[in-house]
């Protein structure tokens, strides 16, 4: 893709630190970001892409590697780079170029580790806003995200109601459900109780890889569906099964996913971002949820997956009701996909028309 820029990094908050919502400050925040497409003369075609929990600033690669939204973005696709100028940054607290627990603390030049402050979604989007200001982007045609990215998109509409025209929230509710918080708790405990965790200060020794791999395996079960796993693996066994290990093919798949995750993610980042997901409350900083949602001026598209095992349909129904009751111009869709929650990453046929219509109403 000729209009794809290389990943770039800027340092923000160099003069004044970012005061975080839960207390503490961060200064000299590095932000890794990527752009796609061409900015038009009046800068009216900018779309901010917000990635999910373990994503990064690169939804698309133009070589043999696969980005996390590879099949969605490109000339003529739903995220049409011949029409829009896309900006995507790695989130605050991440481990793909933006300041997070594994980054060097400016004063000590050692990784933050256990000293990295607690963050929430509102902190993440304030850093995104600072990036857009740095890039001299005065307005957003849209903010689009799935899962954790959908929460970011929602908060953009609340905190910056005059800055964005369209919100596209894929597979994400306004609040995380109790069962989902429970899953995250188990995943965090797997990491924290790894003997190598050392309170988060493990960067000069062995990382808590066993705990992180287990956490990822559990996470994978919430992202897919029983139907998809049955179709893919059923009760097939390994050629050389291990009685207490990878006996079934589905076990081998989960083990593979857990080990693969170790090469690309940091345990501390995982903990912080999981907790930000749990804590997301659109009304933080406002008197109540009605006051917060009533600030939204953007057109809002919400897409639910009927058999999503993480963001359950009942939570999406609650979110729909709250948005409609508080005057949000809402387009709501329910769809089915064998992929469950992961559908927003891989099931292009389900989302294509809805994304196109959300970005360009005349599409319909």
CSV table of N, CA and C in Angstrom, one decimal, residues 85-217:
chain,number,residue,atom,x,y,z
A,85,UNK,N,-8.5,8.9,5.8
A,85,UNK,CA,-7.1,8.9,6.4
A,85,UNK,C,-7.2,8.3,7.8
A,86,UNK,N,-6.6,7.2,8.0
A,86,UNK,CA,-6.7,6.4,9.2
A,86,UNK,C,-5.5,6.7,10.1
A,87,UNK,N,-5.8,6.9,11.4
A,87,UNK,CA,-4.7,7.0,12.4
A,87,UNK,C,-5.0,5.9,13.4
A,88,UNK,N,-3.9,5.2,13.8
A,88,UNK,CA,-4.0,4.2,14.8
A,88,UNK,C,-2.8,4.2,15.7
A,89,UNK,N,-3.0,4.3,17.0
A,89,UNK,CA,-1.8,4.3,17.9
A,89,UNK,C,-1.9,3.2,18.9
A,90,UNK,N,-0.8,2.8,19.4
A,90,UNK,CA,-0.7,1.8,20.5
A,90,UNK,C,-1.2,2.5,21.8
A,91,UNK,N,-2.0,1.9,22.6
A,91,UNK,CA,-2.6,2.5,23.7
A,91,UNK,C,-1.5,2.8,24.8
A,92,UNK,N,-1.8,3.8,25.6
A,92,UNK,CA,-1.1,4.0,26.9
A,92,UNK,C,-1.1,2.8,27.7
A,93,UNK,N,0.0,2.3,28.3
A,93,UNK,CA,0.0,1.1,29.1
A,93,UNK,C,0.4,-0.1,28.3
A,94,UNK,N,0.5,0.1,26.9
A,94,UNK,CA,0.8,-1.1,26.1
A,94,UNK,C,2.3,-1.4,26.1
A,95,UNK,N,2.7,-2.2,25.1
A,95,UNK,CA,4.1,-2.7,25.0
A,95,UNK,C,4.5,-2.7,23.6
A,96,UNK,N,3.9,-1.9,22.7
A,96,UNK,CA,4.3,-1.9,21.3
A,96,UNK,C,4.7,-0.5,20.9
A,97,UNK,N,5.5,0.2,21.7
A,97,UNK,CA,6.1,1.4,21.3
A,97,UNK,C,5.5,2.6,22.1
A,98,UNK,N,4.3,2.5,22.7
A,98,UNK,CA,3.8,3.5,23.6
A,98,UNK,C,4.2,3.2,25.0
A,99,UNK,N,4.3,4.3,25.8
A,99,UNK,CA,4.8,4.1,27.2
A,99,UNK,C,3.9,3.2,28.0
A,100,UNK,N,4.5,2.2,28.6
A,100,UNK,CA,3.8,1.3,29.4
A,100,UNK,C,4.8,0.8,30.5
A,101,UNK,N,4.4,-0.3,31.3
A,101,UNK,CA,5.2,-0.8,32.4
A,101,UNK,C,6.6,-1.2,32.0
A,102,UNK,N,6.8,-1.7,30.8
A,102,UNK,CA,8.1,-2.1,30.3
A,102,UNK,C,9.0,-1.0,29.8
A,103,UNK,N,8.4,0.2,29.7
A,103,UNK,CA,9.2,1.4,29.2
A,103,UNK,C,10.1,1.9,30.3
A,104,UNK,N,11.2,2.6,29.9
A,104,UNK,CA,12.1,3.1,30.8
A,104,UNK,C,11.6,4.4,31.5
A,105,UNK,N,11.6,4.4,32.8
A,105,UNK,CA,11.2,5.6,33.5
A,105,UNK,C,12.2,6.7,33.3
A,106,UNK,N,11.8,7.9,32.9
A,106,UNK,CA,12.8,8.9,32.5
A,106,UNK,C,13.8,9.3,33.6
A,107,UNK,N,13.4,9.2,34.9
A,107,UNK,CA,14.3,9.7,35.9
A,107,UNK,C,15.3,8.6,36.3
A,108,UNK,N,14.9,7.3,36.2
A,108,UNK,CA,15.8,6.2,36.6
A,108,UNK,C,16.4,5.4,35.5
A,109,UNK,N,15.8,5.6,34.3
A,109,UNK,CA,16.2,4.8,33.1
A,109,UNK,C,16.2,3.3,33.3
A,110,UNK,N,15.2,2.9,34.2
A,110,UNK,CA,14.9,1.5,34.4
A,110,UNK,C,13.4,1.3,34.1
A,111,UNK,N,13.0,0.1,33.7
A,111,UNK,CA,11.6,-0.1,33.5
A,111,UNK,C,10.7,0.3,34.6
A,112,UNK,N,9.5,0.8,34.3
A,112,UNK,CA,8.6,1.2,35.4
A,112,UNK,C,8.2,0.0,36.2
A,113,UNK,N,7.9,-1.1,35.6
A,113,UNK,CA,7.5,-2.3,36.4
A,113,UNK,C,6.4,-2.0,37.4
A,114,UNK,N,6.6,-2.3,38.6
A,114,UNK,CA,5.6,-2.1,39.7
A,114,UNK,C,5.2,-0.6,39.9
A,115,UNK,N,6.1,0.3,39.4
A,115,UNK,CA,5.9,1.7,39.6
A,115,UNK,C,5.0,2.3,38.6
A,116,UNK,N,4.6,1.6,37.6
A,116,UNK,CA,3.7,2.2,36.6
A,116,UNK,C,2.3,2.4,37.2
A,117,UNK,N,1.8,3.6,37.0
A,117,UNK,CA,0.5,4.0,37.7
A,117,UNK,C,-0.7,3.3,37.0
A,118,UNK,N,-1.7,3.2,37.8
A,118,UNK,CA,-3.0,2.6,37.3
A,118,UNK,C,-3.6,3.6,36.2
A,119,UNK,N,-4.1,3.0,35.2
A,119,UNK,CA,-4.8,3.8,34.1
A,119,UNK,C,-6.2,3.2,33.8
A,120,UNK,N,-7.0,4.1,33.2
A,120,UNK,CA,-8.3,3.7,32.8
A,120,UNK,C,-8.5,4.2,31.3
A,121,UNK,N,-9.6,3.9,30.7
A,121,UNK,CA,-9.9,4.3,29.3
A,121,UNK,C,-9.8,5.8,29.1
A,122,UNK,N,-10.3,6.5,30.1
A,122,UNK,CA,-10.2,8.0,29.9
A,122,UNK,C,-8.8,8.5,29.8
A,123,UNK,N,-7.9,7.9,30.5
A,123,UNK,CA,-6.5,8.3,30.3
A,123,UNK,C,-6.0,8.0,28.9
A,124,UNK,N,-6.4,6.8,28.4
A,124,UNK,CA,-5.9,6.3,27.1
A,124,UNK,C,-6.4,7.3,26.0
A,125,UNK,N,-7.6,7.7,26.1
A,125,UNK,CA,-8.1,8.6,25.0
A,125,UNK,C,-7.5,10.0,25.1
A,126,UNK,N,-7.2,10.4,26.3
A,126,UNK,CA,-6.5,11.8,26.5
A,126,UNK,C,-5.1,11.7,25.8
A,127,UNK,N,-4.5,10.6,25.8
A,127,UNK,CA,-3.2,10.5,25.1
A,127,UNK,C,-3.5,10.5,23.6
A,128,UNK,N,-4.5,9.8,23.2
A,128,UNK,CA,-4.8,9.8,21.7
A,128,UNK,C,-5.2,11.2,21.3
A,129,UNK,N,-5.9,12.0,22.1
A,129,UNK,CA,-6.2,13.4,21.7
A,129,UNK,C,-5.0,14.2,21.6
A,130,UNK,N,-4.0,14.0,22.5
A,130,UNK,CA,-2.8,14.7,22.5
A,130,UNK,C,-2.0,14.4,21.2
A,131,UNK,N,-2.1,13.1,20.8
A,131,UNK,CA,-1.4,12.8,19.5
A,131,UNK,C,-2.0,13.5,18.4
A,132,UNK,N,-3.4,13.5,18.3
A,132,UNK,CA,-4.0,14.2,17.2
A,132,UNK,C,-3.7,15.7,17.2
A,133,UNK,N,-3.7,16.3,18.4
A,133,UNK,CA,-3.3,17.7,18.4
A,133,UNK,C,-1.9,17.9,17.9
A,134,UNK,N,-1.0,17.0,18.2
A,134,UNK,CA,0.4,17.0,17.7
A,134,UNK,C,0.4,16.9,16.2
A,135,UNK,N,-0.5,16.1,15.6
A,135,UNK,CA,-0.5,15.9,14.2
A,135,UNK,C,-1.4,17.0,13.5
A,136,UNK,N,-1.8,17.9,14.3
A,136,UNK,CA,-2.6,19.0,13.8
A,136,UNK,C,-3.9,18.5,13.1
A,137,UNK,N,-4.6,17.6,13.7
A,137,UNK,CA,-5.8,17.1,13.3
A,137,UNK,C,-6.9,17.8,14.0
A,138,UNK,N,-7.8,18.6,13.4
A,138,UNK,CA,-8.7,19.4,14.1
A,138,UNK,C,-10.0,18.8,14.4
A,139,UNK,N,-10.3,17.6,13.7
A,139,UNK,CA,-11.6,17.0,13.9
A,139,UNK,C,-11.5,15.6,13.3
A,140,UNK,N,-12.4,14.7,13.9
A,140,UNK,CA,-12.5,13.3,13.4
A,140,UNK,C,-13.8,13.1,12.7
A,141,UNK,N,-13.7,12.5,11.5
A,141,UNK,CA,-14.9,12.0,10.9
A,141,UNK,C,-15.5,10.9,11.7
A,142,UNK,N,-14.7,10.0,12.2
A,142,UNK,CA,-15.2,8.9,13.0
A,142,UNK,C,-14.1,8.3,13.9
A,143,UNK,N,-14.6,7.7,14.9
A,143,UNK,CA,-13.7,6.8,15.8
A,143,UNK,C,-14.4,5.4,15.7
A,144,UNK,N,-13.5,4.4,15.4
A,144,UNK,CA,-14.0,3.1,15.3
A,144,UNK,C,-13.2,2.1,16.1
A,145,UNK,N,-13.8,1.2,16.8
A,145,UNK,CA,-13.0,0.2,17.6
A,145,UNK,C,-13.9,-1.0,17.9
A,146,UNK,N,-13.2,-2.1,18.2
A,146,UNK,CA,-13.9,-3.3,18.6
A,146,UNK,C,-13.5,-3.7,20.0
A,147,UNK,N,-14.4,-4.3,20.8
A,147,UNK,CA,-14.1,-4.8,22.1
A,147,UNK,C,-13.5,-3.6,23.0
A,148,UNK,N,-12.3,-3.7,23.5
A,148,UNK,CA,-11.7,-2.6,24.3
A,148,UNK,C,-11.6,-1.4,23.5
A,149,UNK,N,-11.4,-1.5,22.2
A,149,UNK,CA,-11.4,-0.3,21.3
A,149,UNK,C,-12.8,0.3,21.2
A,150,UNK,N,-13.9,-0.5,21.3
A,150,UNK,CA,-15.2,0.1,21.3
A,150,UNK,C,-15.5,1.0,22.5
A,151,UNK,N,-14.9,0.6,23.7
A,151,UNK,CA,-15.0,1.4,24.9
A,151,UNK,C,-14.3,2.7,24.7
A,152,UNK,N,-13.1,2.7,24.0
A,152,UNK,CA,-12.4,3.9,23.7
A,152,UNK,C,-13.2,4.8,22.8
A,153,UNK,N,-13.8,4.2,21.8
A,153,UNK,CA,-14.7,5.0,20.9
A,153,UNK,C,-15.8,5.7,21.6
A,154,UNK,N,-16.5,5.0,22.5
A,154,UNK,CA,-17.6,5.5,23.2
A,154,UNK,C,-17.1,6.7,24.1
A,155,UNK,N,-16.0,6.6,24.7
A,155,UNK,CA,-15.5,7.7,25.6
A,155,UNK,C,-15.1,8.9,24.8
A,156,UNK,N,-14.6,8.7,23.6
A,156,UNK,CA,-14.4,9.8,22.7
A,156,UNK,C,-15.6,10.7,22.5
A,157,UNK,N,-16.7,10.0,22.3
A,157,UNK,CA,-18.0,10.7,22.0
A,157,UNK,C,-18.4,11.5,23.2
A,158,UNK,N,-18.1,11.0,24.4
A,158,UNK,CA,-18.5,11.7,25.7
A,158,UNK,C,-17.6,12.8,26.0
A,159,UNK,N,-16.3,12.6,26.0
A,159,UNK,CA,-15.3,13.6,26.5
A,159,UNK,C,-15.0,14.6,25.4
A,160,UNK,N,-15.2,14.3,24.2
A,160,UNK,CA,-14.9,15.3,23.1
A,160,UNK,C,-16.1,15.3,22.1
A,161,UNK,N,-17.3,15.7,22.6
A,161,UNK,CA,-18.5,15.6,21.7
A,161,UNK,C,-18.5,16.5,20.5
A,162,UNK,N,-17.7,17.5,20.5
A,162,UNK,CA,-17.6,18.4,19.3
A,162,UNK,C,-16.5,18.1,18.4
A,163,UNK,N,-15.7,17.0,18.7
A,163,UNK,CA,-14.5,16.7,17.9
A,163,UNK,C,-14.8,15.6,17.0
A,164,UNK,N,-15.8,14.8,17.2
A,164,UNK,CA,-16.0,13.6,16.4
A,164,UNK,C,-17.5,13.5,15.9
A,165,UNK,N,-17.7,13.1,14.6
A,165,UNK,CA,-19.0,13.0,14.0
A,165,UNK,C,-19.6,11.6,14.1
A,166,UNK,N,-18.9,10.6,14.1
A,166,UNK,CA,-19.4,9.2,14.0
A,166,UNK,C,-18.6,8.3,15.0
A,167,UNK,N,-19.4,7.4,15.7
A,167,UNK,CA,-18.8,6.4,16.5
A,167,UNK,C,-19.2,5.1,16.0
A,168,UNK,N,-18.3,4.1,15.9
A,168,UNK,CA,-18.6,2.8,15.5
A,168,UNK,C,-18.0,1.8,16.5
A,169,UNK,N,-18.9,1.2,17.3
A,169,UNK,CA,-18.6,0.4,18.4
A,169,UNK,C,-18.9,-1.1,18.0
A,170,UNK,N,-17.9,-1.9,17.9
A,170,UNK,CA,-18.1,-3.3,17.5
A,170,UNK,C,-17.9,-4.2,18.7
A,171,UNK,N,-18.9,-4.9,19.1
A,171,UNK,CA,-18.8,-6.0,20.1
A,171,UNK,C,-18.3,-5.5,21.4
A,172,UNK,N,-18.9,-4.4,21.9
A,172,UNK,CA,-18.5,-3.8,23.2
A,172,UNK,C,-19.7,-3.2,23.9
A,173,UNK,N,-19.9,-3.4,25.1
A,173,UNK,CA,-20.9,-2.8,25.9
A,173,UNK,C,-20.4,-1.6,26.7
A,174,UNK,N,-21.3,-0.8,27.3
A,174,UNK,CA,-20.9,0.3,28.1
A,174,UNK,C,-20.3,0.0,29.4
A,175,UNK,N,-20.6,-1.2,29.9
A,175,UNK,CA,-20.0,-1.7,31.1
A,175,UNK,C,-19.6,-3.2,30.9
A,176,UNK,N,-18.5,-3.6,31.5
A,176,UNK,CA,-18.1,-5.0,31.4
A,176,UNK,C,-18.9,-5.8,32.4
A,177,UNK,N,-19.4,-7.0,32.0
A,177,UNK,CA,-20.2,-7.8,32.9
A,177,UNK,C,-19.5,-8.5,34.0
A,178,UNK,N,-20.2,-9.0,35.0
A,178,UNK,CA,-19.6,-9.7,36.1
A,178,UNK,C,-18.9,-10.9,35.8
A,179,UNK,N,-19.4,-11.7,34.9
A,179,UNK,CA,-18.7,-13.0,34.5
A,179,UNK,C,-17.4,-12.6,33.8
A,180,UNK,N,-17.4,-11.6,32.9
A,180,UNK,CA,-16.2,-11.2,32.2
A,180,UNK,C,-15.2,-10.7,33.1
A,181,UNK,N,-15.6,-9.9,34.2
A,181,UNK,CA,-14.6,-9.5,35.2
A,181,UNK,C,-14.1,-10.7,35.9
A,182,UNK,N,-14.9,-11.7,36.1
A,182,UNK,CA,-14.4,-12.9,36.8
A,182,UNK,C,-13.3,-13.6,36.0
A,183,UNK,N,-13.5,-13.7,34.7
A,183,UNK,CA,-12.5,-14.3,33.8
A,183,UNK,C,-11.2,-13.5,33.9
A,184,UNK,N,-11.3,-12.2,33.9
A,184,UNK,CA,-10.1,-11.4,33.9
A,184,UNK,C,-9.4,-11.5,35.3
A,185,UNK,N,-10.2,-11.7,36.3
A,185,UNK,CA,-9.6,-11.9,37.7
A,185,UNK,C,-8.7,-13.2,37.6
A,186,UNK,N,-9.3,-14.3,37.1
A,186,UNK,CA,-8.5,-15.5,37.0
A,186,UNK,C,-7.2,-15.4,36.2
A,187,UNK,N,-7.4,-14.7,35.1
A,187,UNK,CA,-6.2,-14.4,34.2
A,187,UNK,C,-5.1,-13.6,35.0
A,188,UNK,N,-5.5,-12.6,35.7
A,188,UNK,CA,-4.6,-11.8,36.4
A,188,UNK,C,-3.9,-12.7,37.5
A,189,UNK,N,-4.7,-13.5,38.2
A,189,UNK,CA,-4.1,-14.3,39.3
A,189,UNK,C,-3.1,-15.3,38.7
A,190,UNK,N,-3.3,-15.8,37.5
A,190,UNK,CA,-2.4,-16.7,36.9
A,190,UNK,C,-1.0,-16.0,36.7
A,191,UNK,N,-1.1,-14.8,36.3
A,191,UNK,CA,0.2,-14.0,36.1
A,191,UNK,C,0.8,-13.6,37.5
A,192,UNK,N,0.0,-13.1,38.4
A,192,UNK,CA,0.5,-12.6,39.7
A,192,UNK,C,1.1,-13.7,40.5
A,193,UNK,N,0.6,-14.9,40.4
A,193,UNK,CA,1.0,-16.0,41.2
A,193,UNK,C,2.1,-16.9,40.5
A,194,UNK,N,2.6,-16.4,39.3
A,194,UNK,CA,3.7,-17.1,38.7
A,194,UNK,C,5.0,-16.7,39.6
A,195,UNK,N,5.8,-17.7,40.0
A,195,UNK,CA,6.9,-17.4,40.8
A,195,UNK,C,7.9,-16.3,40.3
A,196,UNK,N,7.9,-16.1,39.0
A,196,UNK,CA,8.8,-15.1,38.4
A,196,UNK,C,8.2,-13.7,38.4
A,197,UNK,N,6.9,-13.5,38.8
A,197,UNK,CA,6.3,-12.2,38.7
A,197,UNK,C,7.0,-11.1,39.5
A,198,UNK,N,7.4,-11.4,40.7
A,198,UNK,CA,8.2,-10.5,41.6
A,198,UNK,C,7.5,-9.2,41.7
A,199,UNK,N,6.2,-9.2,41.9
A,199,UNK,CA,5.5,-7.9,42.1
A,199,UNK,C,5.5,-7.0,40.9
A,200,UNK,N,5.9,-7.5,39.8
A,200,UNK,CA,5.9,-6.7,38.6
A,200,UNK,C,7.3,-6.3,38.2
A,201,UNK,N,8.3,-6.5,39.0
A,201,UNK,CA,9.6,-6.1,38.7
A,201,UNK,C,10.5,-7.3,38.3
A,202,UNK,N,10.2,-7.8,37.1
A,202,UNK,CA,10.9,-9.0,36.6
A,202,UNK,C,11.8,-8.7,35.4
A,203,UNK,N,11.9,-7.5,35.0
A,203,UNK,CA,12.6,-7.2,33.8
A,203,UNK,C,14.1,-7.5,33.7
A,204,UNK,N,14.7,-7.6,34.9
A,204,UNK,CA,16.1,-8.0,34.9
A,204,UNK,C,16.3,-9.5,35.2
A,205,UNK,N,15.2,-10.2,35.2
A,205,UNK,CA,15.4,-11.7,35.4
A,205,UNK,C,14.4,-12.4,34.5
A,206,UNK,N,13.8,-13.5,35.0
A,206,UNK,CA,12.9,-14.3,34.2
A,206,UNK,C,11.5,-13.7,34.3
A,207,UNK,N,10.8,-13.6,33.1
A,207,UNK,CA,9.5,-13.1,33.0
A,207,UNK,C,8.5,-14.2,33.5
A,208,UNK,N,7.3,-13.8,33.9
A,208,UNK,CA,6.3,-14.8,34.4
A,208,UNK,C,5.6,-15.4,33.2
A,209,UNK,N,6.3,-16.2,32.4
A,209,UNK,CA,5.8,-16.7,31.2
A,209,UNK,C,4.7,-17.8,31.4
A,210,UNK,N,4.9,-18.6,32.3
A,210,UNK,CA,3.9,-19.7,32.5
A,210,UNK,C,2.6,-19.1,32.9
A,211,UNK,N,2.6,-18.1,33.8
A,211,UNK,CA,1.3,-17.5,34.2
A,211,UNK,C,0.7,-16.7,33.0
A,212,UNK,N,1.5,-16.0,32.3
A,212,UNK,CA,0.9,-15.3,31.1
A,212,UNK,C,0.4,-16.2,30.1
A,213,UNK,N,1.0,-17.3,29.8
A,213,UNK,CA,0.5,-18.3,28.8
A,213,UNK,C,-0.8,-18.9,29.3
A,214,UNK,N,-0.9,-19.2,30.5
A,214,UNK,CA,-2.2,-19.7,31.1
A,214,UNK,C,-3.3,-18.7,30.9
A,215,UNK,N,-3.0,-17.5,31.3
A,215,UNK,CA,-4.0,-16.4,31.1
A,215,UNK,C,-4.4,-16.3,29.7
A,216,UNK,N,-3.5,-16.3,28.8
A,216,UNK,CA,-3.9,-16.2,27.4
A,216,UNK,C,-4.8,-17.4,26.9
A,217,UNK,N,-4.5,-18.6,27.4
A,217,UNK,CA,-5.3,-19.7,27.0
A,217,UNK,C,-6.8,-19.5,27.5
